[in-house]
Short mmCIF file of C-alpha atoms and ligand atoms in Angstrom, two decimals:
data_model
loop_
_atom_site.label_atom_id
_atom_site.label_comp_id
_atom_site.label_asym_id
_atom_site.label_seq_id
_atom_site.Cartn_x
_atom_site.Cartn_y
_atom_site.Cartn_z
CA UNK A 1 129.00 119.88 102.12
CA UNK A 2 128.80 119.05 105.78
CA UNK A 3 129.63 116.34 107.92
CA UNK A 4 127.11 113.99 110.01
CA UNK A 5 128.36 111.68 112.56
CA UNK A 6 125.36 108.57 113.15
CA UNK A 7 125.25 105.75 115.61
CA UNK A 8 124.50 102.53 114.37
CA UNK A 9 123.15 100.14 116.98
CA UNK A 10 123.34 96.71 114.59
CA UNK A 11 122.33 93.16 115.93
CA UNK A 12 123.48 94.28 119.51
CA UNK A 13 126.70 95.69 118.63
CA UNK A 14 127.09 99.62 118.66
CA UNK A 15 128.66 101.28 115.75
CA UNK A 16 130.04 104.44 115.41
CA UNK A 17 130.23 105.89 111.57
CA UNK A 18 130.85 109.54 109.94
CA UNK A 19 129.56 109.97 106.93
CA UNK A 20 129.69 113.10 104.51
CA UNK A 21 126.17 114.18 104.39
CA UNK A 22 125.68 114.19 100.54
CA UNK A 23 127.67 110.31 100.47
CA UNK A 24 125.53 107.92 98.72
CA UNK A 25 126.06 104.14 100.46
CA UNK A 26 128.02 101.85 98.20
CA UNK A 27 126.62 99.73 95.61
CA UNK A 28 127.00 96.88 97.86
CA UNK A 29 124.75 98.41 100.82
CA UNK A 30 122.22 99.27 98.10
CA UNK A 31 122.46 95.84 96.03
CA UNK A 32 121.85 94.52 100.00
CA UNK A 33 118.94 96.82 100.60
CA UNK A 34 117.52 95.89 97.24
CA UNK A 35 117.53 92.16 97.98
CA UNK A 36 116.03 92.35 101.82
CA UNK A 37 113.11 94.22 99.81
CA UNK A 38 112.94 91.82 97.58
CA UNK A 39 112.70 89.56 100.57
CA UNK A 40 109.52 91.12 101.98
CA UNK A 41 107.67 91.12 98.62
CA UNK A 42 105.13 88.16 98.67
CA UNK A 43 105.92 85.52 96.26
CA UNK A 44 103.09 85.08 93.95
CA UNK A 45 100.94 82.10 93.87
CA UNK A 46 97.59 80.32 92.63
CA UNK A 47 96.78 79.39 95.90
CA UNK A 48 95.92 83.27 97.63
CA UNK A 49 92.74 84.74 97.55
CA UNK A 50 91.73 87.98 97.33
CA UNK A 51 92.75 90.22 100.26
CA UNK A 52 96.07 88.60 101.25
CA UNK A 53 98.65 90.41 99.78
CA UNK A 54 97.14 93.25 101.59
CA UNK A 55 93.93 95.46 102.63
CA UNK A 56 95.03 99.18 102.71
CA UNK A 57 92.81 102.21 104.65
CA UNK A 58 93.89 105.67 103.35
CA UNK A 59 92.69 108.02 106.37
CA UNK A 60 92.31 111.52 103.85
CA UNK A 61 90.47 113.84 101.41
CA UNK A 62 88.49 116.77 102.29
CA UNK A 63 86.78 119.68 100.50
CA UNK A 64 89.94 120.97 99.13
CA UNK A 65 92.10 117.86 98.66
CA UNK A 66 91.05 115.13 96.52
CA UNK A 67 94.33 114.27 94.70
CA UNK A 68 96.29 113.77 97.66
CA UNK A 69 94.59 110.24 98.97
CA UNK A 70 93.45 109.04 95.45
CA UNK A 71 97.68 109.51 94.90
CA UNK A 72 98.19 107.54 98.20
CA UNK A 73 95.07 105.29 97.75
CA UNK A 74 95.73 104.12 93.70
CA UNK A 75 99.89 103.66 94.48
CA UNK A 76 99.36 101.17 97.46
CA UNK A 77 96.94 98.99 95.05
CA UNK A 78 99.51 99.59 92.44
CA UNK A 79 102.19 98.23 94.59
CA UNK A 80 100.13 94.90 94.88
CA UNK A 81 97.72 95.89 97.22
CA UNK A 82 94.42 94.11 97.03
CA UNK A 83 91.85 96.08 98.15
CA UNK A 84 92.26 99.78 99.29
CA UNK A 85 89.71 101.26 101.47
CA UNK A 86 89.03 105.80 101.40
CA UNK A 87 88.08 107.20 104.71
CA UNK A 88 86.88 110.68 103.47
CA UNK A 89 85.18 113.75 104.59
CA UNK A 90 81.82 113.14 102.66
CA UNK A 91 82.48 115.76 100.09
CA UNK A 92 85.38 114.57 98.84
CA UNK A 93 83.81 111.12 98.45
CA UNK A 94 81.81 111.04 94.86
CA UNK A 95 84.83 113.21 93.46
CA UNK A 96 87.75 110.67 94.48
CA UNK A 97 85.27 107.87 93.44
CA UNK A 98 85.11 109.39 90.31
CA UNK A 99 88.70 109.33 89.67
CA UNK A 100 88.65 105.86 90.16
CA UNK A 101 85.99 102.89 90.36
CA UNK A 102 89.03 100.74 91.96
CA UNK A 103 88.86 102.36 95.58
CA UNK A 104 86.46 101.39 97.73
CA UNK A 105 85.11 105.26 99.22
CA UNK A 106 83.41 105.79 102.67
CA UNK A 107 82.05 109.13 103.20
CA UNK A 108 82.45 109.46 106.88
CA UNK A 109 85.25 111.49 108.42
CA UNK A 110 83.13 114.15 108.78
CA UNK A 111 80.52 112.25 110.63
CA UNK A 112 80.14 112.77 114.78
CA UNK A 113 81.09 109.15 115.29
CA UNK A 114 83.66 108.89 112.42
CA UNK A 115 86.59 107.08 115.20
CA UNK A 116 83.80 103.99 115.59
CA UNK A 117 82.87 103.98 112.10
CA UNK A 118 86.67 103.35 110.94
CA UNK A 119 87.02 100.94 113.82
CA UNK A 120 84.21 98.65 112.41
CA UNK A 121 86.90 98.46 109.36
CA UNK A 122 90.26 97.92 111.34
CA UNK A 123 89.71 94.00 111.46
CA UNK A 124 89.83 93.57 107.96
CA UNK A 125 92.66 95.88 107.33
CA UNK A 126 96.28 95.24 107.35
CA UNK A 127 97.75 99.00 107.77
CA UNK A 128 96.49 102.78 107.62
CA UNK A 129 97.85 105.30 105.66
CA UNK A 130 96.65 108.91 107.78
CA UNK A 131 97.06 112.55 106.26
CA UNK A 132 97.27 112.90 102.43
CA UNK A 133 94.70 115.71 101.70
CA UNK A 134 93.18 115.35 105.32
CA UNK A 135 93.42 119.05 105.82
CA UNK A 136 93.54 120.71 109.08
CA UNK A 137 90.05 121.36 110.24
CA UNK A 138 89.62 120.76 113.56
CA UNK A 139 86.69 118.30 113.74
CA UNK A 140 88.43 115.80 111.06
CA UNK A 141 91.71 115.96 113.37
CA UNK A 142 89.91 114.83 116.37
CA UNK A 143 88.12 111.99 114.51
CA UNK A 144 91.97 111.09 113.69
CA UNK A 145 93.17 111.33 116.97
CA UNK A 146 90.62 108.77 117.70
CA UNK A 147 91.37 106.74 114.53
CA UNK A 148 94.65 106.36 115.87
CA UNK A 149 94.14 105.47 119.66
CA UNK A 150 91.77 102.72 118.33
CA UNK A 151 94.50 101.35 115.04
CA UNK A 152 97.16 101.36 118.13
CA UNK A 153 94.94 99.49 120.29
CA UNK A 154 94.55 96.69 117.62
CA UNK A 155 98.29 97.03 116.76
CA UNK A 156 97.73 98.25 112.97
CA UNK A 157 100.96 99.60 111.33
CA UNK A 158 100.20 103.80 110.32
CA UNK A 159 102.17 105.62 107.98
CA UNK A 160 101.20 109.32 109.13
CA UNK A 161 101.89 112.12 106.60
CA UNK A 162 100.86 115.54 105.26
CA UNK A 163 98.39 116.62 107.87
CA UNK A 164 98.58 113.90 109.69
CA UNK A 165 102.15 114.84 110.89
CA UNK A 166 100.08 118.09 111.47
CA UNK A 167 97.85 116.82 114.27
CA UNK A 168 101.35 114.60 115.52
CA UNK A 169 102.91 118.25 116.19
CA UNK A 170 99.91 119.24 117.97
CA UNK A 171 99.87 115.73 120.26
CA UNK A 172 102.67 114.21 119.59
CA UNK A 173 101.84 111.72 122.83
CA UNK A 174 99.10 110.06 120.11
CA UNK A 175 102.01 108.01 118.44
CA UNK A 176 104.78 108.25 121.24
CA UNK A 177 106.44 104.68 121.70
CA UNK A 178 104.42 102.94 119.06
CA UNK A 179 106.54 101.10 117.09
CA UNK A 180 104.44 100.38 114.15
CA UNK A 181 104.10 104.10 113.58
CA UNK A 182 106.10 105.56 110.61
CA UNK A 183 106.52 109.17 109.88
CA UNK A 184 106.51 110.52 106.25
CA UNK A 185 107.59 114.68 106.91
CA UNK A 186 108.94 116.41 103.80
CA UNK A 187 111.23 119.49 104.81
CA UNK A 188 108.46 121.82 106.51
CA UNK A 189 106.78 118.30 108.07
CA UNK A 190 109.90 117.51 109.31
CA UNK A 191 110.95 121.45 111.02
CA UNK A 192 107.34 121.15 112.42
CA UNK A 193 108.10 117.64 114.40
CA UNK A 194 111.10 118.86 115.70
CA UNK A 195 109.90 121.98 116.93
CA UNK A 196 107.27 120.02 119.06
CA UNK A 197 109.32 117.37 120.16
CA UNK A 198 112.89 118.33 120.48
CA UNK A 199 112.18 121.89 121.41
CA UNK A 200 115.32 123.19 120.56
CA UNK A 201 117.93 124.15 117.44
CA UNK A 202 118.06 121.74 114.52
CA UNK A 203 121.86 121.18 113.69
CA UNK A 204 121.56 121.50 110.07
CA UNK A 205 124.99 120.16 109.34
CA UNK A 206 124.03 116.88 110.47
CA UNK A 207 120.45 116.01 108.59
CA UNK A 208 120.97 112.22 109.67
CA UNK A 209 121.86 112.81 113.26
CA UNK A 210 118.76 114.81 113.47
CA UNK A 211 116.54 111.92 112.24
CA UNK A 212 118.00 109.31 114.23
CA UNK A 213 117.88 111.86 117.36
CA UNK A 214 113.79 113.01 116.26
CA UNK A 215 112.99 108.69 116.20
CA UNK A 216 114.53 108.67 119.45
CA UNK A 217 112.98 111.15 121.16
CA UNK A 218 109.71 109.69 119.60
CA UNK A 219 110.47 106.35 121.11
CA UNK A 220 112.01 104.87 118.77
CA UNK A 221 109.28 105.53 115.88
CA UNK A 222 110.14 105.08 112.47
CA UNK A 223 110.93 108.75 110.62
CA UNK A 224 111.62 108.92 107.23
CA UNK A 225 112.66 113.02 106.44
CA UNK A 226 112.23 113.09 102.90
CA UNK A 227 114.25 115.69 100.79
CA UNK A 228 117.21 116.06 98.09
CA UNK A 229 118.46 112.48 99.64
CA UNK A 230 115.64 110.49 101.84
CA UNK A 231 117.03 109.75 105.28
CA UNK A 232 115.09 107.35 107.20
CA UNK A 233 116.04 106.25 110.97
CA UNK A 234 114.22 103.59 113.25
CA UNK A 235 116.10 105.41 116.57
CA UNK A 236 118.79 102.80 115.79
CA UNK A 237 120.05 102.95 112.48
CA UNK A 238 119.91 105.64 109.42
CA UNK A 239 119.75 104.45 106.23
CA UNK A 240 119.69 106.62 102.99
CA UNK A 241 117.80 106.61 99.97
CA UNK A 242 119.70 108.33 96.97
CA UNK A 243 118.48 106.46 94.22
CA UNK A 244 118.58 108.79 91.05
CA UNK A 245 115.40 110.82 90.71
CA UNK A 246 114.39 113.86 88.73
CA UNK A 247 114.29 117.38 89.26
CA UNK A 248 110.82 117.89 88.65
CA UNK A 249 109.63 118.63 92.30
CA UNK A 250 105.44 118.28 91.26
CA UNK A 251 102.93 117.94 94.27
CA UNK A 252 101.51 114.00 94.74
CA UNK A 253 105.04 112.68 94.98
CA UNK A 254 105.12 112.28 98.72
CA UNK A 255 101.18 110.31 98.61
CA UNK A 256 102.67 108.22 96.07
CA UNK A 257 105.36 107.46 98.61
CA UNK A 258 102.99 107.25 101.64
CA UNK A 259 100.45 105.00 99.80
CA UNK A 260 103.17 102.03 98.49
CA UNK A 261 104.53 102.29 102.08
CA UNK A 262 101.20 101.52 103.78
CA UNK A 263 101.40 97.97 101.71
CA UNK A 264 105.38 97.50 102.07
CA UNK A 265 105.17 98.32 105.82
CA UNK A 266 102.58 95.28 106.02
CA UNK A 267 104.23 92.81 103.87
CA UNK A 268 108.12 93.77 106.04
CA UNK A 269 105.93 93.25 109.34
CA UNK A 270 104.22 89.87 107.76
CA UNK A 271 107.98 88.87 106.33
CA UNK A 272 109.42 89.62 110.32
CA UNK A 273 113.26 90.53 111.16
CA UNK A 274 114.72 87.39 109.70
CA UNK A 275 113.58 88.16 106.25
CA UNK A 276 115.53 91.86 106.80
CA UNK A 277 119.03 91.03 108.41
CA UNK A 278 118.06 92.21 111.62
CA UNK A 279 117.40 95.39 110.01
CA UNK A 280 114.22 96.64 111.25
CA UNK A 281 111.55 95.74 109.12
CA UNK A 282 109.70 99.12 108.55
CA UNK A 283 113.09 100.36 107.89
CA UNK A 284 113.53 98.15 104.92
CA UNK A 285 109.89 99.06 103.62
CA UNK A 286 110.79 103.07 103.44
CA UNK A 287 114.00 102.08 101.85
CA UNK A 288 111.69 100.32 99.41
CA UNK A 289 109.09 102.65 98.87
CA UNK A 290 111.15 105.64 98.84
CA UNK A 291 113.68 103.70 96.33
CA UNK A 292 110.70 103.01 94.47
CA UNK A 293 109.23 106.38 93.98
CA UNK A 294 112.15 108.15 93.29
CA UNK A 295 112.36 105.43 90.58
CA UNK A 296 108.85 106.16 89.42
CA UNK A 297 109.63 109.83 89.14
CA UNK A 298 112.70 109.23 87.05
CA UNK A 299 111.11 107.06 84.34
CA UNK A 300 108.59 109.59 83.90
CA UNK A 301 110.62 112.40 83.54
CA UNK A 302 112.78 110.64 80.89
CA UNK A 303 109.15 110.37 78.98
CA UNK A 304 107.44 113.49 79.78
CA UNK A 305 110.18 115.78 81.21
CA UNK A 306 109.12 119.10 82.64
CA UNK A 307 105.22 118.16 81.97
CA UNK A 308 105.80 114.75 84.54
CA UNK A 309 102.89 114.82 86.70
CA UNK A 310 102.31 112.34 89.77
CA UNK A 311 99.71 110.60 87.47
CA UNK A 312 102.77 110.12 85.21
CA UNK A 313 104.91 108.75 88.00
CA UNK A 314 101.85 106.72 89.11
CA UNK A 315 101.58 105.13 85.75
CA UNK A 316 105.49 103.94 85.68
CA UNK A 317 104.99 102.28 89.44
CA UNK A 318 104.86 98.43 87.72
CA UNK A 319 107.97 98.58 85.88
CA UNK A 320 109.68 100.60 88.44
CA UNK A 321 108.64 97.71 90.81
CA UNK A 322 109.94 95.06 88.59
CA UNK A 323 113.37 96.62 87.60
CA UNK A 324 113.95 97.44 91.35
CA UNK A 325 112.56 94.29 92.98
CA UNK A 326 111.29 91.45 90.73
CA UNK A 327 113.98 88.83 90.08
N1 LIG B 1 96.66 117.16 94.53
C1 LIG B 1 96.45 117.20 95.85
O1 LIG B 1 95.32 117.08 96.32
C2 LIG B 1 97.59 117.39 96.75
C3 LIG B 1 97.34 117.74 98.07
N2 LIG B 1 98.31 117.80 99.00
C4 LIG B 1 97.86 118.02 100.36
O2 LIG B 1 97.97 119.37 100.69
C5 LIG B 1 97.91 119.48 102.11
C6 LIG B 1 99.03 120.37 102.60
O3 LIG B 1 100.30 119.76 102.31
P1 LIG B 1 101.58 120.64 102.04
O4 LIG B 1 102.71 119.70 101.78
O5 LIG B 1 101.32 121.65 101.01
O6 LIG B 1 101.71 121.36 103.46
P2 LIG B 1 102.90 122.01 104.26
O7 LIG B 1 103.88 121.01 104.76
O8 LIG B 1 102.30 122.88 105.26
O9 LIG B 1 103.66 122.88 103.15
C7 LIG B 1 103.15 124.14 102.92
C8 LIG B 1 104.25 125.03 102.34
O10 LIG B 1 105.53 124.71 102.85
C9 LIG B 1 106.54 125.07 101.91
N3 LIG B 1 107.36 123.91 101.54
C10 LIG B 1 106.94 122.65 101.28
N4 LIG B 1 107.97 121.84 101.02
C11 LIG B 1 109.09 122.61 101.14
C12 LIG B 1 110.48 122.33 101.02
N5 LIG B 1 110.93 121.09 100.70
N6 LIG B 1 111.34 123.34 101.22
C13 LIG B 1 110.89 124.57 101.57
N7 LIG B 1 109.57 124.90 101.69
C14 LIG B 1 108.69 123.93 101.48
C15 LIG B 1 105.81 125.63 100.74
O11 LIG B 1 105.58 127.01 100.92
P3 LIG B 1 106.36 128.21 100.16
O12 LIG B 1 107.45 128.60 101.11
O13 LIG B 1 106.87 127.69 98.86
O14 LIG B 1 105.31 129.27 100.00
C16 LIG B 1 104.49 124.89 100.86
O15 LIG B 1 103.49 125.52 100.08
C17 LIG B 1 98.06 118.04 102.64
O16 LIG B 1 96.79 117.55 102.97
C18 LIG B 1 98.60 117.31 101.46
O17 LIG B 1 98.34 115.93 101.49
C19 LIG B 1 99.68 117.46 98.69
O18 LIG B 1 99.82 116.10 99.05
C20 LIG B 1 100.00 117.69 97.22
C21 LIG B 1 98.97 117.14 96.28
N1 LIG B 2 115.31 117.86 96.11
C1 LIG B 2 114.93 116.63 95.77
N2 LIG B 2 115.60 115.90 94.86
C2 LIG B 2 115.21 114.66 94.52
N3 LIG B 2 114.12 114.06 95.05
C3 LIG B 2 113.41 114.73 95.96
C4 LIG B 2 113.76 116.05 96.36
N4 LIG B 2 112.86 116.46 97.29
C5 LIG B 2 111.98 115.45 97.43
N5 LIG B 2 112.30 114.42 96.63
C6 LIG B 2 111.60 113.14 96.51
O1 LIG B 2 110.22 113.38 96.24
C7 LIG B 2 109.40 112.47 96.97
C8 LIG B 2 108.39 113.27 97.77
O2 LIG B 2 109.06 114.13 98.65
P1 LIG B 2 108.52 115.60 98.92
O3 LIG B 2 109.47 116.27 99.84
O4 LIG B 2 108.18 116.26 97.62
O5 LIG B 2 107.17 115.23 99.69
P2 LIG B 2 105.88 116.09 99.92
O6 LIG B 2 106.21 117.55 100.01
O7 LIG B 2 105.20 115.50 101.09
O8 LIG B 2 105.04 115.78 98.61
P3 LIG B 2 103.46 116.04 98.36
O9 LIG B 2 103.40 117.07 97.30
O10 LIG B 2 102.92 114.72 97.92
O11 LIG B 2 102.87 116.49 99.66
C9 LIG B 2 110.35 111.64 97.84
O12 LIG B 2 110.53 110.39 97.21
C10 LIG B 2 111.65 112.40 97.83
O13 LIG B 2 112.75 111.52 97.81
MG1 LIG B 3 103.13 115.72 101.51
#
């Protein structure tokens, strides 16, 4: 078991805290965490229409990967999403509409002018979700460089994962400084990032230190390395996720995750620093949507054990959500 040492910078005052790296935070921090999501979550009410509790764009799906953004794509509308938008290579398009006549499908990642295309959509979105199942051909990652330049120049919140985090090794200058950025790496993702941007050894006795030091060398860009414990750092703070999960280690999990924090990062942006303590909101929306799947992936596994697919997990997102967060 090793030992991390992790600045906290909190509401101007500069905190200096050593943690053992497998400690989970109290039941206090994580009743405190629980209740500044709750904070974020948009009350429900007669008077909204259709649209305001959030318009998701999954950036994803090729030839070979069709799960991975219908994962993504299905969990943000679970999550309370109300419409969810596919940007897919055209391929992938009739098979992920298939799986579900709830997503709204455009077959044009693969197209020459694919960056204007999604821009035509960026208005009426709220956030992007970029990389589940986007594979790594080299045509669809410069339509997402583009995708990108053109979401940052509107100031759109982007979760980047999967091969998304891909292209960010490649050009890592495509989401340096931007603040409404947050990174999704699982273990390999995460090894990848630093490699790029750090350029140097990894101190693997200190998992947090190395988040907090990979947001800051980012510019302060939300990271959240997912793993045995999800550590998540805004280049200020680290916060941990340990809520109880499963061992069942299935692939999907991670979209689920992306997906739910496309919608949370919108509604913590909408909801602004008061609603989190100061904390930074898009910190509080990983907490949330990492909190939330590893939730999701317990409750399943309690019902289907070693069988628990992500469809599984994806099914148990509404009462996850309402045990964790619904008062
Ligand atoms: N149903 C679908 O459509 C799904 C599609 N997906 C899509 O697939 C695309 C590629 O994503 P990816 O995650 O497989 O790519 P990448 O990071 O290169 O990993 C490659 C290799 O790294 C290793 N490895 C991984 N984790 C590790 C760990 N914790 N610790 C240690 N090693 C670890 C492991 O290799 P091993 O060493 O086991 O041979 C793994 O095979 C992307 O578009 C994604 O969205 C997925 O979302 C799933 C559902
Ligand atoms: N060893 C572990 N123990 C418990 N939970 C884990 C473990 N590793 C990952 N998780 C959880 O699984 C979820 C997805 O993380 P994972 O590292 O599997 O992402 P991924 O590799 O990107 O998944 P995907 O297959 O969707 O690409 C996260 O909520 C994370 O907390
Ligand atoms: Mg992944």
């Amino acid at each position: 078991m090793g030992v991390g040492g992790v600045t906290l910078a909190a509401r101007g005052r500069v905190l200096q805290r050593t943690f053992s790296l497998y400690e989970t935070h109290s039941l206090k921090d994580m009743e405190h965490y629980v209740n500044l999501v709750r904070n974020i979550v948009p009350a429900p009410s007669a008077k909204k229409h259709k649209g305001q509790d959030g318009r998701i764009g999954v950036v994803g799906g090729c030839q070979e990967y069709t799960g991975a953004p219908y994962f993504a794509a299905i969990s943000a509308l679970k999550v309370g999403a109300d419409l969810v938008h596919v940007f897919c290579a055209r391929e992938a398009a009739p098979v992920i509409k298939s799986y579900s006549p709830e997503l709204i499908v455009h077959p044009i990642l693969d197209s020459r002018d694919a960056a204007q295309e999604v821009e035509k959509w960026l208005p009426r979105l709220h956030s992007l979700v970029v990389g589940p199942g986007l594979g790594r051909d080299d045509l669809l990652l410069n339509s997402v460089g583009g995708i990108l330049e053109v979401s940052k120049a509107r100031g759109l919140p982007v979760v980047i994962d999967a091969d998304g985090l891909w292209l960010v090794a490649q050009q890592p200058t495509l989401i340096q400084g931007y603040q409404k950025a947050v990174l999704t790496p699982n273990h390999i993702e995460f090894s990848r990032l630093w490699e790029a941007v750090i350029k140097g050894p990894m101190d693997t006795k200190d998992d947090s230190g190395c988040v907090l030091r990979l947001s800051q060398a980012l510019g302060n860009v939300t990271v959240v390395r997912k793993g045995e414990q999800d550590l998540m750092s805004d280049g200020q703070q680290v916060l941990v996720c340990n809520q109880k999960g499963s061992s069942r280690r299935c692939g999907g999990q991670g979209d689920l995750l992306s997906g739910s924090l496309g919608v949370m990062a919108h509604w913590a942006l909408l909801a602004g620093p008061e609603r989190t303590d100061s904390i930074s909101p898009l910190l509080v929306a990983a907490w949330g949507a990492c909190t939330l799947t590893r939730e999701c992936n317990q409750q399943a596994f309690q019902k289907h054990g070693r069988s628990t697919t992500t469809s599984d997990m994806i099914t148990e997102v509404g009462a996850a959500f309402s045990k964790l967060f619904e008062t």
